[in-house]
Amino acid sequence: MQMMKRMKDEAKRVREMTEHNQREIQNLRRKGKSAQEQKKRFERTSEMQKIMLEKRQKEVLQTNSKLKSVMALLKRTTTPKSITKAILTDEAEVTQLKFEILIFLYL
């Protein structure tokens, strides 16, 4: 009788350990899956940031180029009369450059 009770207790203990191990395995699998998903999110975020950085750098280069053009224009036109004349002659381009300079200064 005592032997049967020991065998039942041992079987119960083994079953509980097995269930505990299975739960632990499931938890570890969930954590692994979650870690993989987070890694993918970080990689996507990193890639998006890289693309945005390249875009911003390109914009900065373009803006610097336009700024140099404006500076060259301002150096060429030294008197207020000639500045006004240059603005009236090439008003659209200068207005656009002024706008882009303002945007550049506020970034």
XYZ file of N, CA and C in Angstrom:
321
model
N 0.809 -1.185 0.000
C 0.000 0.000 0.000
C 0.867 1.269 0.000
N 1.879 1.264 0.828
C 2.787 2.402 0.899
C 3.541 2.573 -0.429
N 3.875 1.468 -1.031
C 4.585 1.498 -2.306
C 3.706 2.119 -3.394
N 2.440 1.794 -3.408
C 1.504 2.351 -4.387
C 1.373 3.868 -4.196
N 1.301 4.288 -2.929
C 1.183 5.718 -2.638
C 2.434 6.455 -3.112
N 3.597 5.868 -2.888
C 4.852 6.485 -3.336
C 4.885 6.595 -4.853
N 4.456 5.548 -5.523
C 4.449 5.554 -6.990
C 3.493 6.631 -7.520
N 2.317 6.743 -6.887
C 1.363 7.768 -7.303
C 1.928 9.166 -7.047
N 2.539 9.353 -5.879
C 3.142 10.652 -5.556
C 4.261 10.988 -6.535
N 5.070 9.978 -6.834
C 6.180 10.189 -7.775
C 5.641 10.533 -9.167
N 4.598 9.826 -9.604
C 3.995 10.098 -10.914
C 3.404 11.507 -10.935
N 2.753 11.885 -9.839
C 2.179 13.228 -9.751
C 3.277 14.283 -9.797
N 4.357 14.040 -9.074
C 5.478 14.979 -9.051
C 6.101 15.106 -10.448
N 6.272 13.993 -11.127
C 6.842 14.014 -12.478
C 5.910 14.766 -13.427
N 4.604 14.513 -13.326
C 3.620 15.186 -14.175
C 3.650 16.702 -13.922
N 3.721 17.107 -12.658
C 3.783 18.537 -12.323
C 5.064 19.174 -12.849
N 6.175 18.464 -12.722
C 7.445 18.988 -13.244
C 7.382 19.132 -14.766
N 6.784 18.127 -15.413
C 6.656 18.173 -16.869
C 5.791 19.358 -17.289
N 4.672 19.553 -16.607
C 3.797 20.686 -16.913
C 4.513 22.011 -16.675
N 5.247 22.067 -15.575
C 6.012 23.288 -15.264
C 7.037 23.557 -16.364
N 7.742 22.521 -16.781
C 8.747 22.685 -17.842
C 8.098 23.115 -19.157
N 6.932 22.537 -19.467
C 6.229 22.911 -20.695
C 5.802 24.386 -20.655
N 5.303 24.824 -19.496
C 4.923 26.242 -19.357
C 6.149 27.145 -19.521
N 7.249 26.727 -18.933
C 8.474 27.519 -19.040
C 8.950 27.584 -20.494
N 8.862 26.462 -21.196
C 9.244 26.435 -22.612
C 8.351 27.379 -23.415
N 7.046 27.347 -23.153
C 6.116 28.238 -23.859
C 6.445 29.710 -23.582
N 6.739 30.012 -22.320
C 7.106 31.395 -21.962
C 8.370 31.833 -22.690
N 9.356 30.945 -22.738
C 10.603 31.279 -23.427
C 10.369 31.470 -24.925
N 9.511 30.647 -25.509
C 9.190 30.809 -26.934
C 8.507 32.152 -27.177
N 7.567 32.505 -26.293
C 6.886 33.798 -26.430
C 7.885 34.951 -26.320
N 8.778 34.844 -25.340
C 9.780 35.902 -25.169
C 10.688 35.992 -26.391
N 11.079 34.837 -26.931
C 11.923 34.829 -28.129
C 11.215 35.467 -29.312
N 9.946 35.131 -29.493
C 9.165 35.708 -30.588
C 9.026 37.215 -30.400
N 8.758 37.629 -29.170
C 8.630 39.057 -28.870
C 9.950 39.781 -29.152
N 11.060 39.162 -28.773
C 12.370 39.772 -29.011
C 12.639 39.897 -30.515
N 12.256 38.882 -31.291
C 12.444 38.940 -32.745
C 11.610 40.068 -33.357
N 10.371 40.198 -32.898
C 9.501 41.261 -33.413
C 10.057 42.636 -33.061
N 10.558 42.763 -31.835
C 11.136 44.043 -31.426
C 12.383 44.348 -32.255
N 13.185 43.325 -32.528
C 14.377 43.509 -33.357
C 13.978 44.004 -34.744
N 12.939 43.399 -35.322
C 12.471 43.830 -36.642
C 11.980 45.274 -36.602
N 11.255 45.639 -35.524
C 10.784 47.024 -35.396
C 11.965 47.988 -35.324
N 12.972 47.632 -34.534
C 14.152 48.491 -34.418
C 14.868 48.615 -35.760
N 14.959 47.505 -36.494
C 15.618 47.552 -37.798
C 14.847 48.442 -38.767
N 13.514 48.334 -38.755
C 12.698 49.193 -39.630
C 12.865 50.661 -39.243
N 12.830 50.936 -37.947
C 13.002 52.312 -37.471
C 14.371 52.849 -37.869
N 15.382 52.023 -37.696
C 16.739 52.432 -38.055
C 16.838 52.736 -39.545
N 16.241 51.879 -40.358
C 16.273 52.083 -41.807
C 15.542 53.370 -42.185
N 14.397 53.613 -41.560
C 13.647 54.839 -41.847
C 14.446 56.074 -41.433
N 15.106 55.998 -40.281
C 15.916 57.126 -39.825
C 17.090 57.361 -40.771
N 17.668 56.277 -41.268
C 18.784 56.394 -42.208
C 18.321 57.081 -43.488
N 17.158 56.681 -43.987
C 16.610 57.287 -45.203
C 16.324 58.773 -44.976
N 15.719 59.092 -43.822
C 15.414 60.493 -43.515
C 16.691 61.322 -43.385
N 17.718 60.743 -42.768
C 18.984 61.457 -42.621
C 19.591 61.752 -43.990
N 19.581 60.757 -44.872
C 20.116 60.972 -46.216
C 19.322 62.056 -46.944
N 18.002 62.028 -46.777
C 17.146 63.032 -47.413
C 17.467 64.424 -46.877
N 17.613 64.524 -45.559
C 17.927 65.827 -44.947
C 19.297 66.323 -45.402
N 20.258 65.410 -45.491
C 21.590 65.814 -45.941
C 21.539 66.336 -47.375
N 20.749 65.671 -48.203
C 20.591 66.113 -49.584
C 19.942 67.496 -49.624
N 18.924 67.689 -48.794
C 18.262 68.994 -48.731
C 19.228 70.077 -48.264
N 20.059 69.741 -47.286
C 21.037 70.714 -46.780
C 22.020 71.090 -47.883
N 22.481 70.091 -48.639
C 23.405 70.388 -49.736
C 22.752 71.294 -50.779
N 21.494 71.008 -51.111
C 20.784 71.846 -52.081
C 20.596 73.259 -51.545
N 20.225 73.354 -50.282
C 20.013 74.668 -49.675
C 21.320 75.445 -49.607
N 22.403 74.770 -49.267
C 23.705 75.441 -49.234
C 24.091 75.946 -50.616
N 23.797 75.140 -51.621
C 24.089 75.558 -52.989
C 23.286 76.805 -53.351
N 22.018 76.808 -53.005
C 21.179 77.973 -53.292
C 21.625 79.183 -52.478
N 22.049 78.932 -51.250
C 22.545 80.023 -50.413
C 23.792 80.641 -51.034
N 24.663 79.800 -51.577
C 25.855 80.317 -52.250
C 25.461 81.169 -53.455
N 24.421 80.729 -54.163
C 23.948 81.508 -55.317
C 23.448 82.878 -54.870
N 22.698 82.897 -53.794
C 22.184 84.167 -53.276
C 23.331 85.045 -52.808
N 24.285 84.445 -52.133
C 25.431 85.227 -51.660
C 26.211 85.800 -52.844
N 26.365 85.004 -53.888
C 27.054 85.506 -55.082
C 26.264 86.651 -55.704
N 24.945 86.499 -55.740
C 24.087 87.558 -56.280
C 24.218 88.828 -55.443
N 24.229 88.664 -54.132
C 24.348 89.834 -53.258
C 25.721 90.482 -53.377
N 26.750 89.696 -53.599
C 28.086 90.273 -53.767
C 28.180 91.049 -55.081
N 27.496 90.537 -56.104
C 27.513 91.212 -57.402
C 26.783 92.543 -57.348
N 25.695 92.559 -56.644
C 24.873 93.768 -56.575
C 25.198 94.496 -55.283
N 26.007 95.531 -55.401
C 26.495 96.206 -54.202
C 25.667 97.422 -53.810
N 24.928 97.988 -54.720
C 24.134 99.172 -54.380
C 22.660 98.794 -54.278
N 21.886 99.534 -53.483
C 20.455 99.231 -53.357
C 19.722 99.281 -54.692
N 20.134 100.207 -55.574
C 19.492 100.306 -56.880
C 19.723 99.035 -57.692
N 20.967 98.581 -57.685
C 21.272 97.382 -58.473
C 20.642 96.138 -57.846
N 20.488 96.132 -56.517
C 19.809 95.010 -55.852
C 18.356 94.971 -56.296
N 17.713 96.134 -56.296
C 16.313 96.213 -56.721
C 16.177 95.783 -58.170
N 17.092 96.241 -59.001
C 17.065 95.876 -60.414
C 17.223 94.367 -60.581
N 18.145 93.772 -59.845
C 18.374 92.326 -59.937
C 17.152 91.556 -59.450
N 16.530 92.057 -58.398
C 15.334 91.388 -57.861
C 14.202 91.465 -58.873
N 14.018 92.628 -59.479
C 12.948 92.768 -60.466
C 13.216 91.914 -61.696
N 14.469 91.786 -62.065
C 14.819 90.992 -63.235
C 14.582 89.503 -62.989
N 14.985 89.058 -61.843
C 14.906 87.619 -61.551
C 14.092 87.406 -60.280
N 12.931 88.037 -60.224
C 12.126 88.079 -59.005
C 11.701 86.696 -58.523
N 11.253 85.859 -59.414
C 10.740 84.541 -59.011
C 11.841 83.701 -58.368
N 13.004 83.680 -58.989
C 14.102 82.868 -58.453
C 14.576 83.417 -57.115
N 14.722 84.700 -57.012
C 15.191 85.311 -55.773
C 14.174 85.107 -54.658
N 12.888 85.260 -54.978
C 11.843 85.049 -53.973
C 11.896 83.622 -53.453
N 12.045 82.691 -54.375
C 12.149 81.282 -53.975
C 13.383 81.070 -53.098
N 14.495 81.664 -53.477
C 15.719 81.516 -52.692
C 15.562 82.141 -51.308
N 14.917 83.299 -51.243
C 14.681 83.925 -49.938
C 13.829 83.026 -49.055
N 12.796 82.473 -49.652
C 11.908 81.566 -48.915
C 12.688 80.356 -48.394
N 13.517 79.776 -49.242
C 14.297 78.610 -48.830
C 15.330 78.974 -47.763
N 15.875 80.175 -47.852
C 16.819 80.624 -46.822
C 16.096 80.764 -45.491
N 14.905 81.340 -45.523
C 14.129 81.468 -44.287
C 13.828 80.101 -43.695
N 13.425 79.177 -44.535
C 13.155 77.816 -44.050
C 14.419 77.216 -43.465
N 15.531 77.400 -44.171
C 16.809 76.862 -43.699
C 17.180 77.450 -42.340
N 16.948 78.734 -42.177
C 17.304 79.381 -40.916
C 16.428 78.913 -39.767
N 15.200 78.544 -40.048
C 14.294 78.098 -38.994
C 14.416 76.623 -38.695
N 15.111 75.838 -39.505
C 15.261 74.397 -39.239
C 16.220 74.132 -38.143
